[in-house]
XYZ file of C-alpha atoms in Angstrom:
657
model
C 137.526 149.622 75.770
C 140.896 151.314 76.246
C 142.548 152.770 73.183
C 146.300 153.339 73.098
C 147.716 155.827 70.560
C 150.329 154.691 68.165
C 153.227 157.125 67.532
C 154.576 158.125 64.125
C 157.412 155.556 64.501
C 154.874 152.719 65.010
C 155.539 152.388 68.713
C 153.238 153.046 71.636
C 154.167 155.752 74.047
C 152.061 154.599 76.921
C 149.306 157.284 76.614
C 145.777 155.904 76.483
C 143.004 157.879 74.794
C 139.852 158.660 76.666
C 137.285 155.903 75.962
C 133.813 157.176 74.831
C 131.363 154.303 75.255
C 128.573 153.695 77.676
C 130.116 155.171 80.882
C 132.458 158.008 81.436
C 136.022 156.970 82.263
C 138.755 159.432 83.270
C 141.505 159.827 80.695
C 144.689 158.100 81.782
C 148.156 159.247 81.294
C 151.047 157.114 82.357
C 153.434 159.518 84.138
C 156.511 158.304 85.859
C 157.278 159.627 89.269
C 160.963 159.100 89.701
C 161.310 160.380 93.166
C 162.816 157.748 95.546
C 160.374 155.887 97.808
C 157.112 156.847 96.064
C 154.874 154.855 93.905
C 153.767 157.574 91.429
C 150.374 155.837 91.260
C 147.786 158.551 90.616
C 147.339 157.722 86.965
C 147.477 154.001 87.746
C 144.752 154.365 90.364
C 142.414 155.711 87.691
C 143.231 152.700 85.550
C 142.812 150.204 88.416
C 139.382 151.737 89.289
C 138.107 151.291 85.815
C 139.862 148.033 85.216
C 138.693 146.299 88.471
C 135.057 147.073 87.612
C 135.397 145.891 83.995
C 137.772 142.907 84.053
C 137.763 141.559 87.600
C 135.485 139.265 89.557
C 134.618 141.088 92.782
C 134.203 138.334 95.400
C 135.608 137.888 98.800
C 138.163 135.023 98.807
C 140.943 133.849 101.061
C 144.075 135.957 100.753
C 146.370 134.613 98.021
C 143.648 132.677 96.237
C 142.926 135.158 93.508
C 143.216 133.858 89.943
C 144.726 135.525 86.897
C 142.733 135.797 83.706
C 144.338 134.399 80.548
C 144.757 137.470 78.262
C 145.524 135.181 75.285
C 148.392 132.675 75.479
C 149.476 134.152 78.905
C 148.985 130.988 81.027
C 152.831 130.709 81.042
C 152.973 134.141 82.750
C 150.087 133.335 85.104
C 151.729 130.083 86.243
C 155.004 131.749 87.040
C 153.404 134.744 88.788
C 151.367 132.486 91.108
C 154.439 130.538 92.097
C 156.299 133.812 92.932
C 153.183 135.172 94.689
C 153.336 132.128 97.093
C 157.047 132.658 97.776
C 156.347 133.931 101.350
C 159.375 136.187 102.106
C 159.106 137.695 98.598
C 155.391 138.274 98.992
C 155.831 139.955 102.355
C 158.619 142.112 101.012
C 156.312 143.502 98.274
C 152.915 143.583 99.973
C 154.365 145.460 102.985
C 155.817 148.106 100.690
C 159.357 147.302 102.020
C 160.609 147.260 98.443
C 159.868 150.936 97.933
C 162.937 152.060 99.812
C 165.102 149.744 97.741
C 164.138 150.678 94.222
C 167.252 151.589 92.205
C 166.028 153.910 89.457
C 169.500 154.762 88.143
C 170.722 151.207 87.421
C 171.481 151.122 83.679
C 170.726 147.346 83.742
C 167.408 147.911 85.434
C 163.936 149.113 84.381
C 163.926 152.358 86.414
C 161.905 150.561 89.099
C 158.871 150.148 86.863
C 158.946 146.321 86.772
C 159.340 146.108 90.538
C 156.505 148.682 91.002
C 154.088 146.767 88.804
C 155.061 143.449 90.360
C 154.305 144.866 93.802
C 151.010 146.271 92.721
C 149.986 142.912 91.262
C 150.963 141.015 94.417
C 148.945 143.408 96.508
C 145.899 142.620 94.365
C 146.520 138.927 94.563
C 146.662 139.089 98.366
C 143.965 141.622 98.947
C 141.349 138.870 99.275
C 138.604 140.911 97.602
C 138.533 139.425 94.036
C 138.223 135.946 92.839
C 140.313 136.789 89.727
C 141.975 139.754 88.150
C 143.549 140.498 84.653
C 147.284 141.286 84.809
C 147.188 143.432 81.737
C 149.146 146.304 83.236
C 151.972 143.920 84.380
C 152.068 142.312 80.907
C 152.287 145.746 79.280
C 155.294 146.625 81.468
C 156.855 143.255 80.848
C 156.676 143.781 77.104
C 157.946 147.354 77.410
C 161.257 146.117 78.631
C 161.412 142.760 76.835
C 160.074 142.902 73.255
C 159.711 139.136 73.062
C 156.854 139.336 75.547
C 154.897 141.874 73.469
C 151.816 140.449 71.910
C 150.271 137.104 72.580
C 152.714 134.561 71.312
C 153.575 131.309 72.998
C 156.385 131.469 75.623
C 158.170 129.272 78.122
C 157.374 129.854 81.774
C 160.950 129.204 82.855
C 162.207 131.870 80.451
C 159.606 134.320 81.948
C 160.758 133.543 85.402
C 164.471 133.985 84.472
C 163.756 137.391 82.915
C 161.477 138.509 85.753
C 163.817 137.519 88.569
C 166.793 139.145 86.850
C 164.797 142.249 86.158
C 163.575 142.482 89.758
C 167.141 142.028 90.920
C 168.350 144.976 88.846
C 165.376 147.199 89.829
C 166.079 146.433 93.565
C 169.836 146.266 93.500
C 170.984 148.017 96.681
C 174.355 148.826 94.992
C 173.956 152.319 93.483
C 177.517 152.751 92.239
C 179.064 149.406 91.221
C 182.805 149.257 92.077
C 185.256 147.641 89.691
C 186.178 144.136 90.688
C 188.798 141.623 89.450
C 188.273 137.887 88.975
C 189.227 135.910 92.084
C 192.242 133.673 91.526
C 192.581 130.438 93.583
C 196.451 130.472 93.685
C 196.388 127.132 95.494
C 194.161 128.284 98.323
C 191.421 126.077 99.812
C 188.105 125.953 98.038
C 186.131 127.384 100.914
C 188.350 130.445 101.067
C 188.142 131.059 97.330
C 184.351 130.416 97.249
C 183.651 132.895 100.051
C 185.857 135.517 98.468
C 184.221 135.076 95.049
C 180.731 135.340 96.680
C 181.638 138.500 98.585
C 183.224 140.018 95.437
C 180.005 139.227 93.551
C 177.846 140.920 96.202
C 179.944 144.082 95.916
C 177.978 144.658 92.667
C 174.932 142.503 93.134
C 173.025 142.881 96.439
C 169.208 142.609 96.425
C 166.341 140.650 97.899
C 166.548 138.379 94.771
C 170.167 137.567 95.649
C 169.298 137.085 99.257
C 166.470 134.584 98.485
C 167.101 132.952 95.125
C 170.873 132.868 94.321
C 173.290 130.127 95.138
C 176.812 129.157 93.974
C 178.292 126.483 91.659
C 181.771 125.050 91.735
C 182.921 124.572 88.138
C 185.935 122.301 87.473
C 187.538 122.213 84.039
C 190.424 119.833 83.236
C 192.601 120.129 80.117
C 192.915 116.712 78.373
C 196.469 117.508 77.201
C 198.390 119.177 80.056
C 195.853 118.175 82.724
C 195.717 121.677 84.070
C 192.715 122.066 86.422
C 190.769 125.351 86.567
C 188.344 125.819 89.431
C 185.795 128.783 89.482
C 182.759 129.606 91.539
C 179.758 131.150 89.824
C 176.357 132.330 91.051
C 173.112 130.646 89.891
C 169.422 131.703 90.101
C 167.905 128.357 89.486
C 168.988 124.674 88.762
C 168.268 123.480 85.250
C 168.352 119.737 85.605
C 168.524 117.394 82.611
C 166.124 114.413 82.583
C 167.703 111.025 81.799
C 166.853 110.982 78.158
C 166.254 107.774 76.274
C 166.331 108.612 72.527
C 164.858 105.231 71.686
C 161.318 104.109 71.728
C 159.492 100.768 71.702
C 157.564 100.377 68.529
C 154.790 97.729 68.727
C 153.918 96.379 65.308
C 150.831 94.213 64.602
C 152.076 91.567 62.266
C 149.788 89.830 59.697
C 151.172 86.545 58.376
C 150.296 85.184 54.952
C 149.530 81.811 56.536
C 146.093 82.202 58.129
C 147.035 79.433 60.562
C 149.507 81.790 62.159
C 147.711 84.314 64.448
C 148.060 87.997 64.109
C 150.829 88.950 66.624
C 152.057 92.139 68.179
C 155.829 92.331 68.266
C 157.928 94.984 70.040
C 161.124 96.396 68.663
C 163.332 99.145 70.224
C 164.725 101.608 67.740
C 165.885 105.289 67.838
C 162.964 107.707 67.871
C 163.645 108.773 64.287
C 164.688 105.401 62.871
C 163.783 104.558 59.329
C 160.976 101.993 58.808
C 163.479 99.698 57.114
C 165.271 99.309 60.473
C 161.974 98.343 62.162
C 161.379 95.782 59.452
C 164.885 94.342 59.834
C 164.197 93.700 63.462
C 160.797 92.182 62.741
C 162.422 89.877 60.264
C 164.580 88.535 63.008
C 161.471 87.882 65.196
C 159.101 86.539 62.562
C 161.333 84.785 60.125
C 159.744 86.674 57.286
C 162.178 88.471 54.889
C 162.204 92.233 55.176
C 161.554 92.579 51.445
C 158.271 90.706 51.872
C 156.728 93.221 54.313
C 154.551 96.233 53.899
C 154.350 98.567 56.886
C 151.297 100.779 57.268
C 150.083 103.422 59.711
C 146.607 102.749 60.896
C 144.445 105.480 62.235
C 140.674 105.408 62.944
C 140.098 102.022 61.290
C 141.852 102.917 58.077
C 145.363 103.150 56.524
C 146.832 106.603 56.923
C 149.887 105.735 54.870
C 152.049 102.968 53.526
C 155.673 103.503 54.536
C 158.671 103.182 52.350
C 161.819 101.824 53.954
C 163.444 105.279 53.937
C 160.659 107.055 55.794
C 161.015 107.431 59.577
C 158.671 106.499 62.468
C 158.720 110.128 63.582
C 155.114 110.714 62.664
C 153.943 107.465 64.253
C 152.125 108.543 67.387
C 151.672 106.437 70.476
C 147.995 106.024 69.775
C 148.581 104.977 66.176
C 148.929 101.341 65.062
C 151.766 100.094 62.945
C 150.473 97.187 60.975
C 152.886 95.117 58.994
C 151.700 92.654 56.350
C 153.600 89.695 54.942
C 153.196 89.647 51.182
C 154.280 86.974 48.696
C 156.332 89.319 46.495
C 159.446 91.368 46.936
C 158.107 94.861 47.626
C 161.440 96.605 47.956
C 160.988 98.742 44.816
C 157.208 99.334 45.222
C 156.014 102.857 44.943
C 152.431 103.722 45.181
C 150.792 104.676 41.828
C 154.108 103.944 39.948
C 153.576 102.565 36.444
C 156.708 100.432 36.886
C 155.172 98.458 39.802
C 155.043 94.749 39.158
C 152.223 94.431 41.647
C 149.299 96.521 42.841
C 148.436 97.060 46.469
C 144.707 97.191 47.271
C 143.682 98.332 50.731
C 140.328 97.463 52.342
C 138.119 98.933 55.131
C 135.001 97.726 56.822
C 131.898 99.967 56.925
C 128.486 99.726 58.596
C 125.515 102.033 58.618
C 124.995 104.195 61.718
C 122.462 106.875 62.603
C 122.912 110.174 64.373
C 120.575 112.855 65.500
C 121.440 116.504 64.821
C 119.323 119.598 65.296
C 116.175 117.577 65.846
C 116.544 115.251 62.833
C 118.275 111.966 62.263
C 120.594 111.008 59.450
C 122.481 107.935 58.464
C 126.109 107.548 57.442
C 128.683 104.866 56.769
C 131.041 104.514 59.658
C 134.451 102.809 59.337
C 134.963 99.977 61.843
C 137.166 96.991 62.400
C 140.649 96.444 61.207
C 141.792 97.491 57.677
C 143.817 95.047 55.606
C 145.544 94.877 52.237
C 146.048 92.519 49.377
C 148.633 92.376 46.700
C 147.272 91.671 43.218
C 148.739 91.523 39.780
C 148.657 94.633 37.561
C 145.250 94.891 35.923
C 143.596 93.596 39.071
C 141.217 90.756 39.588
C 137.747 89.883 38.430
C 135.070 90.582 41.072
C 134.665 86.935 41.794
C 138.425 86.429 42.196
C 138.612 89.451 44.529
C 135.688 88.218 46.556
C 137.421 84.795 47.012
C 140.592 86.476 48.150
C 138.769 88.662 50.602
C 136.732 85.689 52.115
C 140.028 83.737 52.530
C 141.658 86.548 54.355
C 138.601 87.124 56.607
C 138.304 83.456 57.633
C 140.422 83.881 60.825
C 138.252 86.908 61.867
C 135.043 84.942 61.790
C 133.631 84.040 65.158
C 134.002 80.266 65.939
C 130.324 79.902 66.580
C 129.626 80.797 62.929
C 131.272 77.947 60.990
C 128.803 78.296 58.023
C 130.394 81.669 56.939
C 132.301 80.001 54.120
C 129.104 78.459 52.724
C 126.734 81.383 52.816
C 126.555 84.245 50.446
C 128.922 87.154 51.298
C 127.221 89.260 54.038
C 128.865 92.464 52.532
C 129.273 94.246 49.329
C 132.607 95.163 47.778
C 132.619 98.800 46.535
C 135.202 101.361 45.748
C 135.205 103.705 48.760
C 134.676 106.751 46.592
C 131.745 105.182 44.866
C 128.314 106.463 45.770
C 126.571 103.175 44.845
C 126.670 100.152 47.048
C 126.554 97.951 43.914
C 128.534 99.940 41.386
C 131.184 98.615 39.002
C 134.280 97.511 40.845
C 137.277 98.740 38.755
C 140.496 98.231 40.653
C 143.622 100.340 40.377
C 146.878 100.487 42.310
C 146.414 102.161 45.638
C 142.609 102.206 45.540
C 140.503 101.634 48.728
C 137.816 98.976 48.568
C 135.135 99.074 51.198
C 133.358 96.044 52.672
C 129.890 97.415 53.227
C 128.298 95.194 55.907
C 124.816 94.948 57.198
C 125.203 95.997 60.856
C 123.692 92.910 62.169
C 125.774 90.524 59.936
C 128.964 92.458 60.987
C 128.214 91.957 64.683
C 127.241 88.358 64.023
C 130.289 87.248 62.087
C 133.266 89.640 62.607
C 135.437 89.284 65.707
C 137.319 92.486 66.272
C 139.429 90.945 69.027
C 141.284 88.813 66.440
C 142.714 91.933 64.796
C 144.203 93.125 68.078
C 146.666 90.251 67.883
C 148.442 87.961 70.287
C 150.972 89.760 72.542
C 154.487 88.559 71.975
C 156.929 88.834 74.972
C 159.016 91.450 73.080
C 155.988 93.817 73.191
C 155.246 93.451 76.890
C 157.346 96.370 78.121
C 154.951 98.733 76.411
C 152.681 98.314 79.394
C 155.514 99.032 81.809
C 155.954 102.764 82.599
C 158.830 102.322 85.042
C 161.431 103.205 82.405
C 159.724 106.658 82.155
C 160.103 107.388 85.877
C 163.192 108.954 87.524
C 163.856 110.627 90.838
C 164.975 114.195 91.431
C 168.220 112.775 92.832
C 168.940 110.961 89.509
C 168.444 114.267 87.723
C 170.980 115.957 90.081
C 173.415 113.180 89.530
C 173.164 113.501 85.818
C 173.553 117.272 86.112
C 176.845 116.829 88.143
C 178.222 114.133 85.816
C 181.541 115.091 84.184
C 181.038 116.047 80.598
C 183.359 116.570 77.608
C 183.027 119.916 75.917
C 182.263 119.935 72.172
C 184.410 121.663 69.527
C 181.967 124.534 69.431
C 182.291 124.962 73.271
C 186.019 124.313 73.522
C 187.811 125.791 76.530
C 190.955 127.894 76.222
C 193.818 126.428 78.277
C 196.224 129.152 79.279
C 198.953 126.616 79.832
C 198.628 125.109 76.327
C 197.585 128.439 74.708
C 195.120 126.350 72.720
C 191.420 125.706 72.775
C 190.781 122.165 74.174
C 187.764 119.849 74.294
C 188.195 119.740 78.031
C 186.223 117.883 80.657
C 183.877 120.018 82.814
C 182.045 119.220 85.993
C 179.524 121.187 88.035
C 179.090 120.788 91.839
C 176.713 122.572 94.164
C 178.609 124.730 96.631
C 176.159 127.192 98.208
C 172.374 126.660 98.235
C 169.926 129.591 98.397
C 167.008 130.193 100.688
C 164.564 129.572 97.868
C 165.634 126.751 95.481
C 164.139 126.886 92.021
C 164.493 123.621 90.031
C 163.828 123.595 86.378
C 163.204 120.251 84.842
C 164.440 120.352 81.268
C 161.523 118.700 79.466
C 162.224 120.232 76.155
C 165.032 118.358 74.469
C 166.836 119.899 71.443
C 169.325 118.335 69.076
C 170.546 119.165 65.616
C 168.090 116.630 64.191
C 164.925 116.817 66.293
C 163.023 118.443 69.155
C 161.056 116.505 71.780
C 159.052 117.113 74.846
C 159.903 114.459 77.579
C 156.966 113.005 79.450
C 159.177 111.380 82.092
C 157.634 111.240 85.481
C 160.061 112.848 87.956
C 159.497 111.725 91.550
C 160.342 114.486 93.981
C 159.843 114.919 97.745
C 157.113 117.203 98.969
C 158.883 117.625 102.333
C 162.347 116.989 103.641
C 164.533 117.297 100.472
C 167.998 116.893 101.800
C 170.676 117.847 99.307
C 173.659 117.514 101.734
C 175.177 114.645 99.651
C 175.291 116.869 96.598
C 176.720 119.982 98.192
C 180.521 120.368 98.393
C 180.340 123.469 100.601
C 178.808 124.052 103.979
C 175.808 126.094 102.869
C 173.171 123.363 102.569
C 169.840 122.535 104.261
C 166.586 120.628 104.211
C 163.879 121.923 101.853
C 160.107 121.749 101.582
C 158.142 122.144 98.315
C 155.665 124.958 98.174
C 154.906 125.608 94.426
C 155.003 123.818 91.056
C 154.650 125.278 87.550
C 153.080 122.670 85.296
C 153.222 122.305 81.543
C 150.932 120.033 79.585
C 151.141 119.470 75.842
C 153.984 119.192 73.299
C 156.525 121.248 71.529
C 154.041 123.159 69.412
C 151.643 124.255 72.187
C 150.076 123.378 75.480
C 148.822 124.830 78.736
C 150.438 126.003 82.017
C 148.960 125.747 85.465
C 150.434 126.205 88.948
C 150.098 124.187 92.199
C 150.814 126.376 95.284
C 150.827 125.891 98.982
C 148.873 128.770 100.613
C 150.768 130.092 103.683
C 147.533 131.123 105.463
C 145.392 127.923 105.000
C 148.370 125.504 104.764
C 146.553 123.767 101.848
C 147.508 123.223 98.299
C 145.536 124.795 95.487
C 145.523 124.584 91.729
C 145.760 127.903 89.858
C 144.447 127.389 86.337
C 144.409 130.943 84.989
C 141.383 132.568 86.585
C 140.218 129.327 88.297
C 141.505 128.346 91.729
C 140.554 125.057 93.360
C 141.783 123.102 96.345
C 143.860 119.977 96.017
C 142.900 117.294 98.545
C 145.209 114.542 97.505
C 148.959 115.287 97.532
C 149.568 112.429 95.052
C 147.965 114.734 92.505
C 151.033 117.040 92.604
C 153.499 114.752 90.876
C 153.238 113.817 87.209
C 154.516 114.276 83.683
C 153.419 117.976 83.656
C 155.736 119.088 86.621
C 158.061 121.578 85.080
C 159.450 124.110 87.599
C 159.688 123.233 91.282
C 159.999 125.828 94.151
C 161.486 124.685 97.377
C 161.966 126.742 100.643
C 164.745 125.972 103.007
C 163.513 124.786 106.357
C 164.581 126.844 109.317
C 166.253 124.914 112.206
C 163.513 123.221 114.241
C 160.783 124.024 111.672
C 158.497 121.283 110.367
C 156.323 122.012 107.419
C 153.276 120.129 108.554
C 152.902 116.350 108.354
C 155.496 113.759 108.236
C 158.128 113.661 105.454
C 156.632 112.323 102.381
C 158.229 111.364 99.069
C 155.780 111.347 96.196
C 156.291 108.259 93.989
C 155.133 107.740 90.480
C 153.452 104.544 91.638
C 151.249 106.506 94.087
C 150.051 108.844 91.374
C 150.052 106.477 88.429
C 146.576 107.477 87.477
C 147.514 111.152 87.744
C 150.484 111.203 85.320
C 149.295 114.430 83.646
C 148.569 115.963 87.053
C 144.925 115.513 86.471
C 144.438 118.748 84.572
C 141.535 119.772 82.428
C 141.970 119.520 78.707
C 144.426 122.132 77.267
C 143.401 124.743 74.871
C 144.688 124.036 71.408
C 146.071 127.551 70.919
C 147.467 127.951 74.434
C 151.136 128.584 75.106
C 153.999 126.164 75.496
């Protein structure tokens, strides 16, 4: 155990008290050696010696195949670090100690070289080949020291970590010691290529590092005033491309419709509505498909063979998950004003579930319990309810279509189930109805299997519901994302542009173009969609090439090239949480590997690489005459249809987004 002393102001000054348990460990003091070109590592070496014996798995592995332990919601960090670790020119720069002579300890925007030093130390461990996994606690400590949001073990976004880390490394390694003053570059009618080069050279007068050399490119930004039509062209640097995904804010809702007329089969209809549409809108569209008035419908959310809720028309479908069933029942009365448990209701709604006895063994003994099975249903009855015999007749009439055709005598035999209130402990207790109560049909297991046909409740598929089985509308190409990114957009009032000719803020049109591409192209797929009204995680499959990505058609300047993929940061889960992993191409073995925190495993099928979890893509520009092994191959969603979540293990519920 390492104990860190808290100062009087509640902060931690970096001194660690001497641990006193089983073995003797040297006291560690974090002293900073600020002399140029030296590590200042003596205190750190003591820490590493203790730490490697305590928290690392000592095992000879191929260089670069060392995993990173999850310290608690740090999979986002592990994923990003493994992708950067497999960025070959960056890895060589740090593991060869070439970075030591470029540390800028006086840069007020930097971290006095500490972030670069810790990053270099971590990459050396990852490429030493003597440990199967290590714990990056020291790096995380340094990260949190300079960015408070990374202190502790909260959930974070891998792309945000990468943005901070690359910017921090740039400032720590900026070769410009004294930044000269510069002025904005004016076009003044000159050609774009002249202005772009001048802007780039001016930028490098103040920003010149290995990060700029490898990761930074240049945008061309064109803004047009809608009033005077003045055009403003600027050229700006970028570290990564954040590409929007074609976003369909609508969803196909499949509703299982139960008609009053038993001769009409239960049918599954599909209606397309906004993702946060009110249930009343769903019912309006169903009315057009079924001919049943919207007022004579009750819409219910079914989950695990029972009703989870009965929707009012004003409630939205937001909470209706893809694996839930929306069951809609035709009822004889107008239910527009119905409110559960309201004394003013002119009708009562009674819901029903099917139950059978099942046995289960636990800790060497067996016990029996009533399991809910089949399809729940509901009946509308007058206030005060029905007599037991009247209720039984209504139930048997409703069940008739569910009875297997080989059992025609069902209507003549005694009911093979008992009707009981679900909260009753007796199978033959008094049946006192009330609005909103749940009545259970307790079947003998053999009779349930003999008479009840569960397939009937699944319903007949109406043509309107067929697209639910077609995933092609959830598949896009990387090229489509680039086209969307470069589509001209109109600025909102909040982002209005100041037109110097009009001397007014205008809701101008703005367009981005790629002008200069970097050596390492980082592509961030914007899977997290935010609006004023909702947040969503997009599960769209983006098809991207593994080799031979040619962006020439998207680049306005002359600095382009062909790119090959070498790393992917993956995110599984939703807005509230999930899990990060990384897929990386090892430069030594020329094989792909999955990095799942401390676990590293080979990937034999490249189709495994593409899926709904792909989040940040890392491409390396191919040198002239270079071929990255194998023929050019474009991963398609069809090829990996059964791998749409990238085939990952189940995510930890408390792991990070």
